[in-house]
Short mmCIF file of C-alpha atoms and ligand atoms in Angstrom, two decimals:
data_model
loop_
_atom_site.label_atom_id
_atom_site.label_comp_id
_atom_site.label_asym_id
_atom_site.label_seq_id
_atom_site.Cartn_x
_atom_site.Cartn_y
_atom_site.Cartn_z
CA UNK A 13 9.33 -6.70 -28.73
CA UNK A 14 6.48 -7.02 -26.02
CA UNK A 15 5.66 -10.16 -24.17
CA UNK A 16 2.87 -10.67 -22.08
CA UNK A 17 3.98 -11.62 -18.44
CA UNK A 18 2.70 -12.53 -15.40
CA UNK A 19 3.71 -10.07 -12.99
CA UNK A 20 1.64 -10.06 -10.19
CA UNK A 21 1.06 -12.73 -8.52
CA UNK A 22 -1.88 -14.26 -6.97
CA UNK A 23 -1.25 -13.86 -3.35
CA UNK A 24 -0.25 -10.24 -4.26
CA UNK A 25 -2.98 -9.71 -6.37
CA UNK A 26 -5.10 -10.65 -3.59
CA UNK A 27 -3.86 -8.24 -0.71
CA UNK A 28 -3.74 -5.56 -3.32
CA UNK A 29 -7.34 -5.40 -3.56
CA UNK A 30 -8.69 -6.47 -0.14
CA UNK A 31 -6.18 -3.43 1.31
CA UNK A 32 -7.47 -1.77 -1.09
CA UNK A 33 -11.27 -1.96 0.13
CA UNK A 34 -10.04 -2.23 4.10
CA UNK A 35 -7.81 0.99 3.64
CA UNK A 36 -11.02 2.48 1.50
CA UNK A 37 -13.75 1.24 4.43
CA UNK A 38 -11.10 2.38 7.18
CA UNK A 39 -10.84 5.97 5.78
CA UNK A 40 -14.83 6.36 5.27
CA UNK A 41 -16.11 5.16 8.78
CA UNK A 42 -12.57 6.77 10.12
CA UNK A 43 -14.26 10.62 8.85
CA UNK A 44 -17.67 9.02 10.27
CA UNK A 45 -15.92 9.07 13.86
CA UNK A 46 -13.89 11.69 13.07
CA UNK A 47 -17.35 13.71 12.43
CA UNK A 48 -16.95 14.78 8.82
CA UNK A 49 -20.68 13.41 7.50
CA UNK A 50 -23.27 10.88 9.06
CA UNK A 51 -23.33 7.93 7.50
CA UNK A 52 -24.01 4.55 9.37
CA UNK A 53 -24.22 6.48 12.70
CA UNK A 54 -21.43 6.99 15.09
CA UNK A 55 -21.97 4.03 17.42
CA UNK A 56 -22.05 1.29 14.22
CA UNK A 57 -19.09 3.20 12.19
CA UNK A 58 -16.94 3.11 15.57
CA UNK A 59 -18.11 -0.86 15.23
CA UNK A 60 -17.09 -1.42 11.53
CA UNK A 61 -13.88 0.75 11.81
CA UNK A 62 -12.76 -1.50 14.69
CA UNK A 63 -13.79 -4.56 12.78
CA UNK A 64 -11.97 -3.46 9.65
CA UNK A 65 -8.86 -2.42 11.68
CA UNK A 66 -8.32 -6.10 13.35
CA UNK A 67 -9.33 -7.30 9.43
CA UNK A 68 -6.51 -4.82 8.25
CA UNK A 69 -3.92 -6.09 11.10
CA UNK A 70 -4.51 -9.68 9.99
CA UNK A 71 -4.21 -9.01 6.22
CA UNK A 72 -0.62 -7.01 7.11
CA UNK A 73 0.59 -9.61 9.34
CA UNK A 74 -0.39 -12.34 6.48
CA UNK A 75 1.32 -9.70 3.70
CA UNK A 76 4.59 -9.69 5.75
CA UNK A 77 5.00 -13.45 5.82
CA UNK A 78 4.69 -12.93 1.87
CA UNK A 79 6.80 -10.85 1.03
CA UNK A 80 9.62 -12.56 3.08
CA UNK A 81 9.11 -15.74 1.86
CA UNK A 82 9.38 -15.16 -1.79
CA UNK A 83 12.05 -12.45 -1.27
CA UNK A 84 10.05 -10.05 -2.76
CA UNK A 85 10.62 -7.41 0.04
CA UNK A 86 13.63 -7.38 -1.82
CA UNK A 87 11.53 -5.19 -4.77
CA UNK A 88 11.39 -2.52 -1.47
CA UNK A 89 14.66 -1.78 -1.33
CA UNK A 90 15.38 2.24 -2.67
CA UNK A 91 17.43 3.48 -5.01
CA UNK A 92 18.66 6.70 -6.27
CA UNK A 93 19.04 5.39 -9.98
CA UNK A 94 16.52 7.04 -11.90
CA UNK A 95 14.88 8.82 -8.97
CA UNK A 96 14.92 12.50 -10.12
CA UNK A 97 14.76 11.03 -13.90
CA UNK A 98 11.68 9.39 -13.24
CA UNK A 99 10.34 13.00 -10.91
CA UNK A 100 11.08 14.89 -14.44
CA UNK A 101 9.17 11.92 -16.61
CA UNK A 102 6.18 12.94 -14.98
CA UNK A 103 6.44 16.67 -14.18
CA UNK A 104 7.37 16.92 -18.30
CA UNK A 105 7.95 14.13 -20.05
CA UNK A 106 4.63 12.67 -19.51
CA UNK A 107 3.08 15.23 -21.24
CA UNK A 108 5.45 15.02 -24.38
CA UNK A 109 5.09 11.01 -24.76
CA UNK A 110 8.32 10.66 -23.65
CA UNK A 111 9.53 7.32 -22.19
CA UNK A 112 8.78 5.75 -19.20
CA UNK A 113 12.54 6.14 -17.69
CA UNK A 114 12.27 2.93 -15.21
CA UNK A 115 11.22 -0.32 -17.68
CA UNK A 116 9.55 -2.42 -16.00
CA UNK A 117 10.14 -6.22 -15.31
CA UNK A 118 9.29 -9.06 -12.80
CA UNK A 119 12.39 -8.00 -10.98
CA UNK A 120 12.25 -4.62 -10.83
CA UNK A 121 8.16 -3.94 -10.84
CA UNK A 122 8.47 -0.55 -9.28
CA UNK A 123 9.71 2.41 -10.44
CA UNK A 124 12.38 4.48 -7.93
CA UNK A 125 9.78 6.37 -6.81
CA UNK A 126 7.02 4.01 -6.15
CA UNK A 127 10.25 1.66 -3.94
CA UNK A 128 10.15 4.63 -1.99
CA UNK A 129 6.66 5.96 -1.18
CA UNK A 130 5.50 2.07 -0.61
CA UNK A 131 8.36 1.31 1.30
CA UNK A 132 7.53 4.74 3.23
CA UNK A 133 3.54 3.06 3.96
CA UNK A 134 4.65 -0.19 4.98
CA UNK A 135 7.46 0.62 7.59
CA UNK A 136 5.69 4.47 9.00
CA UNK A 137 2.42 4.61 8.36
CA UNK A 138 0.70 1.55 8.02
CA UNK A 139 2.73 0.75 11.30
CA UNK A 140 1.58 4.32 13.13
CA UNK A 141 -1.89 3.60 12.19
CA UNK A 142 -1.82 0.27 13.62
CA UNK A 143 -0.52 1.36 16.63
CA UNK A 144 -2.03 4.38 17.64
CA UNK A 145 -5.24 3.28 16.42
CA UNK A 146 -4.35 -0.12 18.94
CA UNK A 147 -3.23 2.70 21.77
CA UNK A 148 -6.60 4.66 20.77
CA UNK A 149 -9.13 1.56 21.04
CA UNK A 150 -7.42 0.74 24.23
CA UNK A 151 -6.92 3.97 26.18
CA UNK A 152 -10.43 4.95 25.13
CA UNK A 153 -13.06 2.09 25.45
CA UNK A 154 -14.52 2.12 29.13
CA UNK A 155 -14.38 -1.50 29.46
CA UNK A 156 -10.62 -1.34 29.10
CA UNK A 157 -8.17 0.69 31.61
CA UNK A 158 -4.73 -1.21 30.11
CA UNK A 159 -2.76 1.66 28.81
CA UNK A 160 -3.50 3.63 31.96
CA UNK A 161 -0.29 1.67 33.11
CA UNK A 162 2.21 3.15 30.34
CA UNK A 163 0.81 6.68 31.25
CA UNK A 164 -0.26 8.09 28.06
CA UNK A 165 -1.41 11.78 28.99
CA UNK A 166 -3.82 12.54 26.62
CA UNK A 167 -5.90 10.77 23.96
CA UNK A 168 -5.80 14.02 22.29
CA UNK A 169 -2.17 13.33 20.60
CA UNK A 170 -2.72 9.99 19.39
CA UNK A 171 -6.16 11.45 17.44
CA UNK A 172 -3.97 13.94 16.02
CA UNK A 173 -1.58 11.39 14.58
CA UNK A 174 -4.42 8.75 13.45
CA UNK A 175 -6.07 11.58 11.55
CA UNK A 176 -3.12 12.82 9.82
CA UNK A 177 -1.90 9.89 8.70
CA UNK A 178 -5.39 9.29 7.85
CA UNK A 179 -5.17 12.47 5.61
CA UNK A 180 -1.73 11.24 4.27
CA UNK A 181 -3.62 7.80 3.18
CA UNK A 182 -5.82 9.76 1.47
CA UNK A 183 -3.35 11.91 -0.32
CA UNK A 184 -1.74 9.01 -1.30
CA UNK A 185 -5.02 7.08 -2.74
CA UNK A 186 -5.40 9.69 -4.68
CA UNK A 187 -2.42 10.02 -6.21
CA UNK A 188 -2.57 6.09 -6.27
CA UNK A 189 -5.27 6.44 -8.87
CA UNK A 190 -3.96 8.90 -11.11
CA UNK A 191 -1.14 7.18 -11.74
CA UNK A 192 -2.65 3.46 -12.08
CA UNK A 193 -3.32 5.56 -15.25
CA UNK A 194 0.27 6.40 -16.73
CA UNK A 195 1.45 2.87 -17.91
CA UNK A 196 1.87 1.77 -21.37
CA UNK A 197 -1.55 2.49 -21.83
CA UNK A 198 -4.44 3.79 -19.78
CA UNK A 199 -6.17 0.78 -18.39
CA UNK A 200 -2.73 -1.45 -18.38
CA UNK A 201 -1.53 -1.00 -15.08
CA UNK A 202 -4.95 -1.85 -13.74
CA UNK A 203 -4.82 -5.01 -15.98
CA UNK A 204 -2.36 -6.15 -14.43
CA UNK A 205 -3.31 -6.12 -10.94
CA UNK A 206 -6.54 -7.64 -11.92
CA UNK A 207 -4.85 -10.81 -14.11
CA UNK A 208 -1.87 -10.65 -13.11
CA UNK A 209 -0.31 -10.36 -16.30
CA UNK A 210 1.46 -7.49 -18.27
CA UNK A 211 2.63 -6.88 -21.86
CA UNK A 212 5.96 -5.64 -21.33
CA UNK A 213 9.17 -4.96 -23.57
CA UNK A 214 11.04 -8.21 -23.39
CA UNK A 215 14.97 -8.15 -22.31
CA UNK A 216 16.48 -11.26 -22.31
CA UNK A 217 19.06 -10.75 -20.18
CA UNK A 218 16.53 -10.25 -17.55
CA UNK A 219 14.98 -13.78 -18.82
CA UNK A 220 17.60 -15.47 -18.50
CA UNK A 221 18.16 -13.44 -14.30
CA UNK A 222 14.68 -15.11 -13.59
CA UNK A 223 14.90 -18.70 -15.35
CA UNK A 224 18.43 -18.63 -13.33
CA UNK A 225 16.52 -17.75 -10.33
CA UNK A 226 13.50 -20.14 -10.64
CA UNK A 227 16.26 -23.01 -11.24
CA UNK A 228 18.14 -21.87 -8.04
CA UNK A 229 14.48 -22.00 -6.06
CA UNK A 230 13.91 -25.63 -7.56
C1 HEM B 318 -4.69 -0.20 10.98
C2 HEM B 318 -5.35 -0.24 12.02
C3 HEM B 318 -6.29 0.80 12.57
C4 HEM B 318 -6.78 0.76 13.83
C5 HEM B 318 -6.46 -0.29 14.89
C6 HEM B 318 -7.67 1.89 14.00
C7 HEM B 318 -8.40 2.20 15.14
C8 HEM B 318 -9.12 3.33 15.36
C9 HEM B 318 -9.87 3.64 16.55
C10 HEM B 318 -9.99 2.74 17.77
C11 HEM B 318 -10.45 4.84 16.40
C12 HEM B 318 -11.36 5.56 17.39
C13 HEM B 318 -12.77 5.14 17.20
C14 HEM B 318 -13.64 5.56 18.35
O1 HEM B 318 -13.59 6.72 18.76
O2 HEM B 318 -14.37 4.71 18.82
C15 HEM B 318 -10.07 5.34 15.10
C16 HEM B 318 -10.45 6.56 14.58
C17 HEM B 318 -10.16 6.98 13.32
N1 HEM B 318 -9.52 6.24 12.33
FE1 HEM B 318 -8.62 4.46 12.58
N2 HEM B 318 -7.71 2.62 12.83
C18 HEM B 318 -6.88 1.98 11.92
C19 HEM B 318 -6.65 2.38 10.60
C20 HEM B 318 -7.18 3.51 10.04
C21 HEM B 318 -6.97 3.89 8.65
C22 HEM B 318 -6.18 3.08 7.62
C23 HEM B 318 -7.63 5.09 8.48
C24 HEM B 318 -7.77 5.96 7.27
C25 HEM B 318 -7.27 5.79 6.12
C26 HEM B 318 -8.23 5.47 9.75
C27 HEM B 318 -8.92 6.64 9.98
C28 HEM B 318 -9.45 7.02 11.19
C29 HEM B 318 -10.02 8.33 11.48
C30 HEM B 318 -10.12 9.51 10.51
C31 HEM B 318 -10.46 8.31 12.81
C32 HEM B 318 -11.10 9.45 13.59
C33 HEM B 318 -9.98 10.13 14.40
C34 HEM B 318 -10.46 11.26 15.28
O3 HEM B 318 -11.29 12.03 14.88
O4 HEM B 318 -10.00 11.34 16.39
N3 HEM B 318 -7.94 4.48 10.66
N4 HEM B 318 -9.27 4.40 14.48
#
């Protein structure tokens, strides 16, 4: 039987979405710099990227104090149970209506291979990006000779690495929204993020896991 639950919530719901816009305002005045198109002009997207970045660096630092104090780092952690079945669900089962091979509860919101690919973002990327685009900003604004001192050679590296990762972001965004699309049904996975609740198959020994939890909290 389904029961609708709240599954994300609101703090989570809230860096979802404005990381979400940062990561999608980083990437598109990121290309500006990078010289893909002309958009708000070089000088101003150098401006708003730099502005988004410390905006981005705030948001993470907020996000990390989350997700330690409610434990849910713990959802993070990877495991190979149901890792290659859930790589077969959507090579082929997907396209036969088979069953989604990871259910999906307020314990366990992500699926093996989402544990792994986030938990990938949040302790490489995310963290690269951050710091070579820190190591950039400071090695290469004129006003600011700091880095000098931990002799970095050559900006030239650090680009590289920004702009890959900034192609890996990209990658991922778009896989991001193709598969917002698999749930239950098309639009329920974005549901969710946006109310915070889900209709998912109740299990009640999973009930009783989180009323024994929320007792333990109280
Ligand atoms: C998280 C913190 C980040 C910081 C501190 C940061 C900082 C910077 C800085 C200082 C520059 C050089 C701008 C200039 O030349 O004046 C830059 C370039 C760039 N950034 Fe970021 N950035 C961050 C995140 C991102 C993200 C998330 C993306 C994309 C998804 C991105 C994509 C780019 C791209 C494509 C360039 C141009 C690289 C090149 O052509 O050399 N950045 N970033």
């Amino acid at each position: 039987m389904k029961k609708k639950v709240y599954i994300y919530k609101g703090f989570e719901r809230f860096w979802h979405w404005s990381q979400a816009i940062l990561v999608i305002f980083l990437a598109f005045t990121g290309f500006e710099v990078h010289g893909s198109y002309k958009f708000f002009g070089y000088e101003n997207a150098t401006v708003y990227h730099q502005i988004a970045a410390y905006s981005y660096i705030v948001l993470v630092i907020f996000t990390i104090f989350w997700h330690f104090t409610t434990g849910e780092w713990r959802q993070y952690i990877p495991t190979w149970k149901n890792f290659k079945a859930q790589i077969n669900y959507y090579l082929f089962g997907i396209f036969k209506n088979a069953p989604h091979p990871t259910k999906k509860t307020v314990l366990t919101k992500l699926n093996p291979l989402q544990k792994l690919t986030y938990l990938g973002l949040k302790l490489l990327v995310i963290p690269v990006m951050a710091t070579t685009g820190l190591l950039y900003m400071f090695y290469r604004y004129p006003q600011s000779h700091r880095i000098e001192s931990i002799n970095i050679d050559s900006l030239h590296t650090i680009a590289l690495i920004h702009t890959i990762g900034a192609f890996l972001i990209i990658a991922f965004l778009i896989a991001h929204l193709y598969l917002i699309t698999t749930g239950s049904t098309v639009t329920s996975n974005l549901k969710a993020m946006l109310t915070g609740y889900e209709d998912i198959e109740s299990d009640e020994k999973e009930d009783n896991k989180v009323e024994e939890i929320k007792e333990e909290i109280n």
